[in-house]
Amino acid sequence: MSLPDSHSPAPQNSRRDFLKQTSAAAATLAIPYVITSTALGNAHRAPASDRIVMAGIGLGNMGSGDQGAFLGRGDVQYVGVCDVRKHIMNAAKDRADKHYQNSDCQTYADFRDILARTDIDAVHIATPDHWHAIQVIQACVNGKDVYCQKPETKTLREGPLMVQAARRYSRVVSGGSQRVLEDYRGIVDRCWSGELGPIKSINVNVGPLAQQCYLPAESVPDDMDWERWLGPAPWAPYNSKRCDGNFGTGGNSWRSYSDYSGGGMTDWGAHHFGGATFAIDVRSLQPEEVLYHEGDQGPHLTFRYPNGILLTHNSPGKDNLAVEGTPGEKREAKPVPSYKGQGGIYGDFIECVKTRETPFRDIEYAVNSVAVSHLGIIAYQLKRNLKWDAVAQQFVNDAQANRFLDYARREPWLL
Amino acid sequence: MKTLDQAWEALKGLDWGADVAPLAAIDQAIAQAHGNEAATVELEEKLLGMLSTASAAGRDFICRRLVSVGSARSVAALAGMLPAAETSHLARLALESMGSPEAIAALRTAAAAATGLQKIGLLGSLAKLKDAASVAMLAAATKDADAQVSHAAVWCLGQIGGADAVAALTSVAPSDDATKMAVADAMLLCADRFLAEGNNAGARDLYKKFTGEAQPKHVRLAANKGVLSTVRR
C-alpha cells in the first residue's frame, strides 16, 4: 500500500485525453493551433496522442536496460524516473532527456509520486525483489499498467495479491523474463509439437539459495536514501555488498541475501522454472507436492503437478531443461504462444497496453513459475516433503511451513 | 552437540559483521526438531533465554528463529518488544507468523497504546491476520491526527472486510486524492469479499458507490465489473 503524501490535486484526465480534447476544441473554435512535428509523429514516431506515457521505478542494472528498451520505442513517451540513489536517478533522467533532446524527464525520490501522476499510463519496475509486490499492487490501484522485472515475487503470499490487483483494475501486468520464450524455444517447440509424446518430467538446475546477511555497518553514501532502499525489509545497517545490484549471488549483491531475494533459486530460477513450466505446459498450475531428497551429491527436489508431470530440481546427473517424454506415444501438437507486437517482450507489453490483451508473460504465469522457487526454498529450509494446496495457498497439515508463506513488513509498509 | 553448544556461544556475541557460519547448527537443530515437541520447546526456551541480553543483531537472529519454533511461551517476551521503535518490527516478524490467539491479543494490546510508525506496523499485522476484533480500533484510527496512521487504518479495514469495516470506511471523508483512492480500493476489497461469501446484494451496493463519473476510469471499470459479477451469480 502507499501512504499519503502532500500530493497536489491531480487532474482527472490523462495526458492523451487532454491532447485529444485540446485538438478538438481548437478545431471547433477555429483558433490557430500550432502542432509541432514532434506531436504529429512520423514513420518512426507515433503521434503524441497515441504514445504510451511511461516512467521507471528502480533504474539500476536491470532498470536502465528496461528504460533503454522503452526509450527506443517510437510509441512510448518516457516522462519520469525514480530511484533511491540520486546518481542512478540523475543518469536515468539524462538518458531520457538526451534521447528526446529536451529536459522534460522528471525525477522522483518516492515511487508514490510517480503513481499519483494521472498522465502516466504505465510503469516499469526494477527495484530489488522485496519491493515488487507493494509497487506492482499500488501501480494497479492507481490505474497503471506494469512491466515488472523478474523474479516478480519475494514470497508465496505476494503472488495472488498481485494477480488480484491486476485483475480487479483490469491492468496489463507483465513479468520480466525474456528468456522464457527466447532462450528455451527449441525445447518448447519439441514439447508443444508432440514430438516427445506426453511429457513425464523436466529438470531444472539452478541455485544457490539466499543467505541471511550480517555484514558490518558502513557509512551510508550521501546520495542514497537507505531507509527507502530497505523499505519493507527488516532494518539492517548499510553495507555496499548488501545492496549492490550486480548479478552475482555469492555474497556481493542484494541477490545473495534472503531479505531481498531468493538468491539464484529465484533470480535465475525465474528464467529456468519459467522456461520449464512453459515447455511442459503447466504455466497456469502450481505444484501440489514437493519431495525433498538427501543424496550423496547434495539435496535435491521433485515437484509434482496435479496432472502428474514432474519437475525436478538439481536432479543428479541431469542437464538443465532435460525433458523426459514418452517415445512412441502420440501427443497432439499445439501452437506455441508468442509475443504480440514488435520488439520482443517489451513490444509485447506495449502492444497489450494498447489492445488490452493479455501479455505473453502475464503476471499470473510469472507468479506460478516463481512459486516453484519459493516452494523449493521452503522445502530445502525445512528439509522435508511438503504438500501444497494451490487453491487455498496453504501447505497441507504443516503449520510450521505455513509460517514461511510471507513475512511482516517493516513499518510503515503494509501488504 | 558440541557444535550446537558452540553455536549458542556464537549467538551470545553475535554482532553485525561477525562470522555467522557457526550459527548454522541452530538452524540444523530446528529442522531436526520437527515433530519432536520436547526438542522444539527446548530450542524455543534457549532462544528466549538469550533474547533479553542479545545485541541488535542477536535479537534479529533470535526473532527469525522464533518464526519457526515460537509458541505461546514466546508471546510475553515478544510483546515487551512491540512498543520500541528498534524492536517492534522484529517482534512482529515472530508474532505475525505465529498468528495464534495469544499473539493476536499481544498485537492488539500494543496497537491500542502505540502511535506513529509502530501503530501502523501493528495495525498492519492485525489486518493481515484478519482480526475482526480490531475493527473498532481501526475505525477510530481512521480519524487519527497522523495522516500516515489514518491512511493505514483505511487500508487495514479493507483487508479485514465485513459490515463493520464498511461502516467505518463509509464514515471516512477523504481530503486528498491518495486517501480517496485508498478508500475506493478498501471498499472494492470489501465488496469482493461480500461477493465471495454470497452476499450479492451487499456487494452490489458497494460496487455501485464507485461506478459514477467522479471516479477514475480504472475504479469505475473495477466497480462495473463487480456489479456484473453480482448479476451473473
XYZ file of C-alpha atoms in Angstrom:
648
model
C 0.000 0.000 0.000
C 1.077 3.596 -0.293
C 0.799 6.162 2.418
C -0.365 9.707 1.840
C 1.919 12.445 0.790
C 1.162 16.046 0.154
C 0.268 15.467 -3.476
C -1.399 18.400 -5.093
C -4.794 17.573 -6.544
C -4.212 15.715 -9.765
C -6.196 16.269 -12.941
C -8.820 13.638 -13.661
C -7.992 13.269 -17.322
C -4.992 11.584 -18.815
C -2.438 13.356 -20.957
C -3.768 11.622 -24.056
C -7.315 12.686 -23.207
C -6.057 16.208 -22.749
C -4.321 16.245 -26.124
C -7.384 14.864 -27.864
C -9.714 17.349 -26.176
C -7.410 20.267 -26.883
C -7.182 19.371 -30.530
C -10.950 19.036 -30.817
C -11.532 22.337 -29.059
C -9.032 24.091 -31.282
C -10.744 22.756 -34.396
C -14.202 23.785 -33.164
C -13.217 27.310 -32.263
C -11.025 27.778 -35.333
C -8.291 29.178 -33.122
C -4.854 28.972 -34.695
C -3.267 25.899 -33.113
C 0.395 25.127 -33.584
C 1.006 21.414 -33.892
C 4.675 20.535 -33.887
C 6.227 17.741 -35.924
C 7.098 16.051 -32.637
C 3.444 15.972 -31.681
C 2.317 14.789 -35.108
C 4.788 11.927 -35.300
C 6.395 10.363 -38.341
C 7.330 6.970 -39.754
C 9.324 6.128 -36.601
C 7.337 8.019 -34.025
C 3.655 7.720 -33.172
C 1.668 10.955 -32.796
C 1.825 12.230 -29.224
C -1.801 11.347 -28.583
C -1.106 7.678 -29.433
C 2.040 7.234 -27.375
C 2.087 5.268 -24.147
C 3.301 7.587 -21.405
C 5.760 5.713 -19.195
C 8.007 6.116 -16.175
C 10.519 3.880 -14.431
C 10.881 2.818 -10.779
C 14.315 1.408 -9.969
C 16.837 2.385 -12.631
C 19.892 0.307 -11.709
C 21.291 -2.555 -13.758
C 18.061 -4.095 -14.976
C 16.073 -0.883 -14.783
C 18.446 1.010 -17.049
C 18.204 -1.778 -19.611
C 14.428 -1.674 -19.439
C 14.467 2.097 -19.736
C 16.643 1.867 -22.842
C 14.241 -0.592 -24.438
C 11.217 1.613 -23.780
C 13.020 4.824 -24.768
C 13.867 3.229 -28.080
C 10.237 2.784 -28.972
C 8.503 5.401 -31.082
C 5.173 4.583 -29.454
C 6.387 5.427 -25.933
C 6.842 8.831 -24.300
C 9.128 8.401 -21.309
C 8.492 11.095 -18.695
C 9.789 10.160 -15.238
C 12.312 8.212 -13.199
C 12.505 7.183 -9.545
C 15.433 5.716 -7.661
C 16.674 5.908 -4.070
C 20.205 6.613 -5.346
C 20.479 10.109 -6.771
C 23.321 9.408 -9.185
C 21.400 6.484 -10.679
C 18.253 8.597 -10.927
C 20.050 11.543 -12.495
C 21.790 9.297 -15.022
C 18.418 7.860 -15.980
C 16.968 11.346 -16.423
C 19.949 12.281 -18.571
C 19.382 9.270 -20.814
C 15.761 10.224 -21.369
C 16.499 13.914 -21.897
C 19.324 13.147 -24.307
C 17.068 10.806 -26.243
C 14.313 13.403 -26.618
C 16.694 16.372 -26.774
C 14.830 18.197 -24.031
C 14.857 18.350 -20.234
C 11.339 17.108 -19.595
C 12.010 13.865 -17.723
C 11.045 14.361 -14.072
C 12.871 12.795 -11.117
C 11.200 11.331 -8.030
C 12.667 10.083 -4.766
C 9.343 8.442 -3.873
C 7.643 5.994 -6.264
C 4.230 7.062 -4.952
C 4.697 10.444 -6.592
C 5.030 8.750 -9.970
C 1.963 6.606 -9.345
C -0.035 9.721 -8.401
C 0.528 11.260 -11.855
C -2.644 10.718 -13.822
C -0.940 11.383 -17.161
C 1.232 8.258 -16.846
C -0.182 5.117 -18.478
C 2.412 2.523 -17.467
C 5.475 1.991 -15.322
C 8.367 -0.415 -15.436
C 9.627 -1.665 -12.074
C 13.151 -2.967 -11.478
C 13.665 -2.426 -7.777
C 15.061 -5.250 -5.604
C 12.599 -8.101 -5.250
C 11.352 -7.210 -1.772
C 9.738 -4.073 -3.220
C 7.978 -5.623 -6.219
C 4.654 -6.654 -4.699
C 3.946 -3.357 -2.946
C 4.873 -1.329 -6.015
C 3.027 -3.501 -8.533
C -0.146 -3.536 -6.434
C -0.037 0.198 -5.815
C 0.548 0.805 -9.515
C -2.609 -1.182 -10.266
C -4.582 0.649 -7.573
C -3.517 3.881 -9.268
C -4.564 2.661 -12.705
C -1.140 1.981 -14.208
C -0.128 -0.924 -16.408
C 3.101 -2.549 -15.244
C 6.172 -4.231 -16.654
C 7.878 -5.811 -13.602
C 11.303 -7.362 -13.632
C 11.733 -10.945 -12.528
C 11.564 -12.564 -10.059
C 8.223 -10.893 -9.618
C 7.608 -12.078 -6.060
C 9.600 -12.391 -2.862
C 7.114 -14.663 -1.066
C 4.296 -17.077 -1.888
C 1.642 -14.789 -0.392
C 2.559 -11.888 -2.642
C 1.696 -13.612 -5.921
C -2.080 -13.950 -5.606
C -2.324 -10.402 -4.224
C -0.557 -9.073 -7.303
C -2.746 -11.093 -9.651
C -5.907 -9.973 -7.842
C -4.907 -6.310 -8.081
C -4.168 -6.664 -11.786
C -7.493 -8.380 -12.427
C -9.561 -6.086 -10.190
C -8.408 -2.986 -12.041
C -8.102 -4.657 -15.475
C -4.421 -3.767 -15.685
C -1.890 -5.214 -18.086
C 0.860 -6.582 -15.853
C 3.756 -8.358 -17.492
C 6.561 -10.210 -15.815
C 10.071 -9.526 -16.994
C 11.746 -12.737 -18.139
C 12.506 -12.563 -21.851
C 14.374 -15.887 -21.581
C 11.196 -17.925 -21.010
C 10.343 -17.658 -24.698
C 13.633 -16.659 -26.275
C 16.214 -18.946 -24.635
C 14.306 -22.187 -24.394
C 12.358 -22.045 -27.651
C 13.946 -25.232 -29.021
C 12.811 -27.281 -26.036
C 9.411 -25.626 -26.002
C 8.889 -26.427 -29.687
C 9.810 -30.092 -29.191
C 7.361 -30.404 -26.314
C 4.473 -28.498 -27.889
C 4.871 -30.151 -31.310
C 4.108 -33.531 -29.774
C 7.451 -34.891 -30.966
C 8.348 -36.146 -27.483
C 4.932 -37.658 -26.784
C 3.267 -36.983 -23.418
C 5.788 -35.291 -21.114
C 6.746 -37.132 -17.938
C 9.289 -34.791 -16.409
C 11.684 -31.909 -16.835
C 14.716 -30.955 -14.776
C 15.968 -27.510 -13.733
C 19.449 -26.888 -12.384
C 19.735 -23.581 -10.587
C 20.937 -22.107 -7.312
C 22.101 -21.180 -4.770
C 19.633 -20.241 -2.025
C 19.904 -16.783 -0.496
C 21.506 -16.373 2.924
C 20.768 -14.120 5.868
C 23.033 -11.111 5.945
C 25.021 -9.946 8.956
C 27.543 -7.800 7.099
C 29.128 -4.993 9.138
C 27.898 -1.426 9.071
C 29.433 1.050 6.645
C 28.744 4.745 6.145
C 25.680 5.402 4.036
C 26.615 7.218 0.823
C 25.436 10.825 0.758
C 23.255 10.353 -2.285
C 21.385 7.284 -1.057
C 18.128 7.011 0.890
C 18.964 3.853 2.855
C 15.657 3.705 4.761
C 13.779 3.686 1.492
C 16.093 1.119 -0.073
C 15.309 -1.199 2.853
C 11.611 -0.293 2.715
C 9.530 -3.235 3.943
C 12.575 -5.399 4.738
C 13.882 -5.725 8.308
C 16.182 -2.922 9.360
C 19.882 -3.596 8.811
C 22.942 -1.399 8.640
C 24.104 -0.163 5.274
C 26.801 -2.221 3.594
C 27.710 -1.783 -0.053
C 27.594 -5.544 -0.667
C 24.164 -5.795 0.927
C 22.609 -3.541 -1.686
C 24.818 -3.823 -4.759
C 22.774 -4.574 -7.854
C 25.290 -6.838 -9.589
C 24.020 -10.186 -10.818
C 26.095 -12.376 -8.501
C 24.577 -14.486 -5.737
C 27.765 -15.255 -3.830
C 27.608 -12.530 -1.181
C 28.452 -9.315 -3.030
C 24.935 -8.272 -4.028
C 21.400 -7.971 -2.693
C 20.587 -11.040 -4.783
C 22.646 -13.025 -2.261
C 20.521 -12.158 0.747
C 17.184 -13.545 1.835
C 15.625 -10.274 2.997
C 15.681 -9.018 -0.594
C 15.870 -12.076 -2.846
C 15.590 -15.831 -3.026
C 19.145 -15.994 -4.397
C 19.862 -17.872 -7.604
C 16.865 -20.067 -6.824
C 14.519 -17.184 -7.692
C 16.790 -14.970 -9.785
C 17.842 -17.427 -12.490
C 15.049 -19.656 -11.218
C 12.503 -17.215 -12.658
C 14.052 -17.855 -16.076
C 14.673 -21.589 -15.797
C 11.489 -22.567 -13.943
C 9.639 -20.182 -16.241
C 11.064 -21.909 -19.323
C 10.485 -25.373 -17.875
C 6.872 -24.753 -16.888
C 6.251 -23.246 -20.329
C 7.815 -26.239 -22.084
C 5.729 -28.772 -20.161
C 2.643 -26.547 -20.407
C 1.895 -26.059 -16.713
C 2.114 -22.264 -16.664
C -1.386 -21.976 -15.214
C -0.717 -24.515 -12.439
C 1.292 -24.742 -9.263
C 2.797 -27.982 -7.898
C 0.755 -29.948 -5.363
C 3.706 -31.648 -3.723
C 7.409 -31.087 -3.148
C 9.576 -34.086 -2.317
C 12.873 -33.421 -0.545
C 15.693 -35.865 -1.248
C 19.013 -36.185 0.555
C 21.751 -37.699 -1.567
C 25.485 -38.149 -1.918
C 25.563 -35.190 -4.291
C 23.538 -32.939 -2.015
C 19.842 -32.364 -1.518
C 17.510 -32.107 -4.486
C 13.775 -31.826 -5.083
C 10.909 -33.255 -7.084
C 7.797 -31.122 -7.668
C 4.647 -32.999 -8.654
C 1.945 -31.165 -10.635
C -1.751 -32.049 -10.361
C -1.616 -33.565 -13.868
C 1.150 -35.948 -12.774
C 4.038 -34.226 -14.567
C 7.218 -33.999 -12.503
C 9.614 -31.076 -12.329
C 12.903 -31.950 -10.693
C 15.418 -29.519 -9.241
C 19.148 -30.248 -9.377
C 18.449 -33.922 -10.038
C 21.882 -35.653 -10.028
C 23.208 -36.357 -13.499
C 20.502 -34.443 -15.338
C 21.094 -31.413 -17.549
C 19.214 -28.173 -17.151
C 15.893 -28.356 -19.014
C 16.358 -32.083 -19.747
C 12.924 -33.369 -20.727
C 11.640 -36.908 -20.442
C 8.838 -37.682 -22.838
C 7.096 -40.892 -23.822
C 8.696 -42.206 -27.026
C 6.284 -43.948 -29.305
C 3.198 -42.322 -27.841
C 1.396 -39.515 -29.612
C 0.612 -36.144 -28.216
C -1.466 -33.643 -30.144
C 0.530 -30.672 -31.399
C -0.424 -27.260 -30.056
C 0.542 -23.852 -31.449
C 3.208 -22.207 -29.287
C 2.063 -18.892 -27.793
C 4.318 -15.969 -28.573
C 4.758 -12.232 -28.215
C 2.326 -9.760 -29.684
C 3.500 -6.631 -31.455
C 7.106 -5.912 -32.397
C 10.184 -5.731 -30.199
C 10.333 -8.829 -28.036
C 8.938 -8.855 -24.534
C 8.891 -5.039 -24.346
C 6.942 -4.812 -27.585
C 4.566 -7.485 -26.297
C 3.874 -5.392 -23.199
C 3.330 -2.146 -25.116
C 1.086 -3.855 -27.674
C -1.042 -5.259 -24.867
C -1.219 -1.858 -23.168
C -2.733 -0.585 -26.410
C -5.053 -3.503 -27.155
C -5.781 -4.608 -23.549
C -4.846 -8.177 -24.463
C -3.038 -10.480 -22.032
C 0.756 -10.273 -22.352
C 2.867 -13.366 -23.006
C 4.424 -13.173 -19.540
C 1.165 -12.347 -17.788
C 1.647 -11.802 -14.068
C -0.287 -14.992 -13.258
C 2.117 -17.156 -15.265
C 5.081 -15.331 -13.762
C 3.733 -15.816 -10.238
C 3.164 -19.530 -10.842
C 6.705 -20.157 -12.011
C 8.338 -18.172 -9.188
C 6.073 -20.075 -6.782
C 8.087 -23.173 -7.725
C 11.206 -21.403 -6.477
C 9.545 -20.363 -3.220
C 8.126 -23.828 -2.542
C 11.575 -25.243 -3.163
C 13.272 -22.768 -0.848
C 10.911 -23.679 1.997
C 11.410 -27.418 1.397
C 15.188 -27.006 1.470
C 14.955 -24.863 4.589
C 12.734 -27.342 6.444
C 14.466 -30.370 4.884
C 11.236 -32.276 4.354
C 8.444 -33.090 1.941
C 5.595 -30.598 1.622
C 2.055 -30.812 0.262
C 0.734 -27.609 -1.300
C -2.918 -26.615 -1.723
C -2.681 -24.130 -4.581
C -6.319 -23.061 -4.234
C -6.050 -22.261 -0.533
C -2.414 -21.149 -0.975
C -1.511 -23.129 2.144
C 0.706 -26.061 2.987
C -1.421 -29.045 3.971
C -1.210 -30.077 7.648
C 2.043 -28.206 8.177
C 1.612 -25.186 10.431
C 5.346 -24.578 10.589
C 5.717 -24.407 6.817
C 2.747 -22.027 6.636
C 4.726 -19.578 8.773
C 7.013 -19.074 5.767
C 4.319 -18.014 3.322
C 5.200 -14.389 3.970
C 6.814 -12.053 6.490
C 5.768 -8.968 8.458
C 6.648 -5.793 6.551
C 8.619 -3.143 8.370
C 6.518 -0.118 9.206
C 5.122 1.918 7.536
C 4.899 -0.534 4.638
C 1.903 -2.842 4.556
C 0.942 -5.790 2.416
C 26.072 -31.423 20.366
C 29.401 -29.684 20.721
C 28.667 -27.823 17.516
C 25.318 -26.692 18.848
C 26.915 -25.512 22.083
C 29.399 -23.543 20.013
C 26.517 -22.038 18.081
C 24.854 -20.802 21.275
C 28.167 -19.279 22.332
C 28.493 -17.589 18.950
C 24.966 -16.230 19.273
C 25.863 -14.582 22.580
C 28.497 -12.497 20.833
C 26.716 -12.013 17.534
C 27.036 -8.549 16.064
C 26.885 -7.099 12.573
C 29.995 -8.294 10.791
C 30.525 -11.420 12.907
C 31.129 -14.848 11.388
C 27.693 -16.479 11.217
C 28.860 -19.883 9.988
C 28.765 -21.457 13.480
C 25.098 -20.459 13.814
C 24.100 -22.926 11.094
C 23.959 -25.602 13.787
C 20.946 -23.856 15.316
C 19.078 -24.000 12.023
C 20.039 -27.643 11.645
C 18.703 -28.361 15.138
C 15.445 -26.550 14.360
C 14.928 -28.602 11.200
C 15.700 -31.838 13.052
C 13.311 -30.954 15.891
C 10.276 -31.007 13.594
C 7.636 -33.279 15.092
C 9.516 -33.544 18.386
C 7.656 -31.335 20.843
C 10.226 -31.606 23.617
C 13.138 -30.733 21.359
C 11.224 -27.809 19.876
C 10.345 -26.431 23.309
C 13.972 -26.779 24.400
C 15.135 -24.740 21.419
C 12.445 -22.109 21.942
C 13.353 -21.696 25.604
C 17.052 -21.499 24.806
C 16.363 -18.713 22.307
C 14.056 -16.886 24.705
C 16.634 -17.115 27.442
C 19.101 -15.204 25.308
C 16.661 -12.619 23.913
C 16.803 -10.022 26.680
C 20.609 -9.799 26.688
C 21.186 -10.159 22.958
C 22.692 -7.436 20.762
C 20.630 -5.900 17.950
C 21.983 -8.494 15.524
C 21.346 -11.221 18.101
C 17.718 -10.148 18.570
C 17.359 -10.177 14.789
C 18.676 -13.748 14.640
C 16.538 -14.968 17.557
C 13.256 -13.439 16.365
C 13.702 -15.004 12.928
C 14.163 -18.434 14.590
C 11.064 -17.872 16.686
C 9.216 -17.722 13.372
C 9.943 -21.469 13.258
C 9.688 -22.551 16.889
C 7.848 -19.735 18.669
C 4.693 -20.577 20.625
C 2.560 -19.056 23.350
C 5.648 -19.332 25.577
C 7.345 -16.630 23.492
C 4.498 -14.140 23.423
C 5.210 -12.261 26.650
C 8.853 -11.652 25.760
C 7.982 -10.564 22.241
C 5.117 -8.367 23.447
C 7.638 -6.492 25.533
C 9.498 -5.584 22.346
C 6.450 -4.230 20.483
C 6.390 -0.635 21.782
C 10.000 0.267 20.970
C 10.949 1.535 17.525
C 14.158 -0.546 17.475
C 12.476 -3.859 18.251
C 8.812 -3.595 17.250
C 9.217 -4.994 13.756
C 11.432 -7.880 14.898
C 8.780 -8.909 17.418
C 6.108 -8.683 14.728
C 8.137 -10.953 12.452
C 7.643 -13.715 15.008
C 4.183 -12.854 16.343
C 2.593 -12.318 12.933
C 3.923 -15.639 11.661
C 2.525 -17.436 14.737
C -0.907 -15.899 14.286
C -2.154 -17.610 17.442
C -4.865 -16.077 19.663
C -2.149 -15.183 22.200
C -0.030 -13.490 19.535
C -3.015 -11.561 18.170
C -4.016 -10.420 21.655
C -0.482 -9.100 22.226
C -0.522 -7.231 18.915
C -3.933 -5.758 19.703
C -2.906 -4.544 23.159
C 0.260 -2.978 21.779
C -1.588 -1.346 18.885
C -4.075 0.308 21.235
C -1.237 2.037 23.071
C 1.069 2.750 20.125
C 1.406 5.849 17.972
C 3.029 6.707 14.667
C 5.049 4.139 12.773
C 4.741 1.418 15.413
C 0.960 1.760 15.369
C 0.942 1.409 11.592
C 3.008 -1.759 11.742
C 0.875 -3.282 14.478
C -2.391 -2.441 12.726
C -0.956 -3.907 9.531
C -0.146 -7.188 11.262
C -3.643 -7.381 12.736
C -5.174 -6.677 9.330
C -3.092 -9.373 7.695
C -4.291 -11.800 10.362
C -7.891 -10.724 9.558
C -8.569 -9.796 13.175
C -12.206 -8.689 13.144
C -11.915 -7.673 16.802
C -9.611 -4.856 15.711
C -12.196 -3.154 13.510
C -13.396 -0.756 16.216
C -9.796 0.303 16.918
C -9.197 0.726 13.198
C -12.356 2.779 12.814
C -11.029 5.138 15.471
C -7.620 5.167 13.803
C -9.137 6.435 10.530
C -9.585 9.709 12.411
C -6.030 9.741 13.821
C -4.334 13.130 13.587
C -1.334 11.413 11.998
C -2.245 11.124 8.309
C 0.003 8.096 7.882
C -1.891 6.263 10.625
C -5.346 7.200 9.323
C -4.379 6.170 5.798
C -3.014 2.848 7.054
C -6.224 2.234 9.005
C -8.236 2.612 5.804
C -6.074 0.008 4.109
C -6.388 -2.330 7.102
C -10.188 -2.118 7.149
C -10.218 -3.204 3.515
C -8.089 -6.227 4.371
C -10.409 -7.361 7.160
C -13.715 -6.540 5.473
C -17.218 -7.149 6.817
C -20.153 -4.877 7.557
C -18.456 -3.071 10.436
C -15.396 -2.316 8.326
C -17.626 -0.987 5.547
C -19.446 1.235 8.030
C -16.127 2.600 9.267
C -14.899 3.228 5.727
C -18.157 4.939 4.820
C -17.560 7.485 7.561
C -14.118 8.435 6.211
C -14.155 11.802 4.474
C -11.069 11.774 2.219
C -9.400 15.137 1.880
C -6.871 14.216 -0.805
C -6.643 12.038 -3.891
C -4.396 9.436 -2.276
C -6.902 8.808 0.500
C -9.811 8.774 -1.963
C -8.014 6.062 -3.917
C -7.246 4.125 -0.735
C -10.872 4.252 0.406
C -12.092 3.130 -3.012
C -9.624 0.248 -3.033
C -10.577 -0.803 0.507
C -14.298 -0.677 -0.314
C -13.828 -2.679 -3.506
C -11.941 -5.295 -1.494
C -14.836 -5.442 0.968
C -17.253 -5.820 -1.937
C -15.179 -8.642 -3.408
C -15.301 -10.419 -0.064
C -19.087 -9.954 0.195
C -19.360 -11.479 -3.259
C -17.162 -14.426 -2.338
C -19.341 -15.010 0.736
C -22.521 -14.981 -1.344
C -23.741 -11.585 -0.131
C -24.567 -10.364 -3.630
C -26.803 -7.529 -2.531
C -24.189 -6.165 -0.173
C -21.524 -6.462 -2.825
C -23.683 -4.752 -5.468
C -24.492 -1.846 -3.163
C -20.807 -1.282 -2.509
C -19.689 -1.618 -6.117
C -22.369 0.857 -7.201
C -20.840 3.531 -5.000
C -17.864 3.597 -7.362
C -19.476 3.497 -10.789
C -20.025 7.249 -11.067
C -18.230 9.642 -13.399
C -16.382 11.227 -10.480
C -14.319 8.085 -10.053
C -11.127 7.437 -12.033
C -11.656 5.209 -15.072
C -9.967 2.140 -13.648
C -12.020 2.359 -10.444
C -15.246 2.692 -12.470
C -14.166 -0.297 -14.526
C -13.484 -2.375 -11.407
C -16.818 -1.329 -9.900
C -18.802 -2.042 -13.062
C -17.157 -5.440 -13.420
C -18.140 -6.085 -9.831
C -21.764 -5.130 -10.458
C -21.849 -7.502 -13.426
C -20.405 -10.275 -11.267
C -23.281 -9.918 -8.834
C -25.757 -10.279 -11.687
C -24.115 -13.378 -13.138
C -24.342 -15.155 -9.808
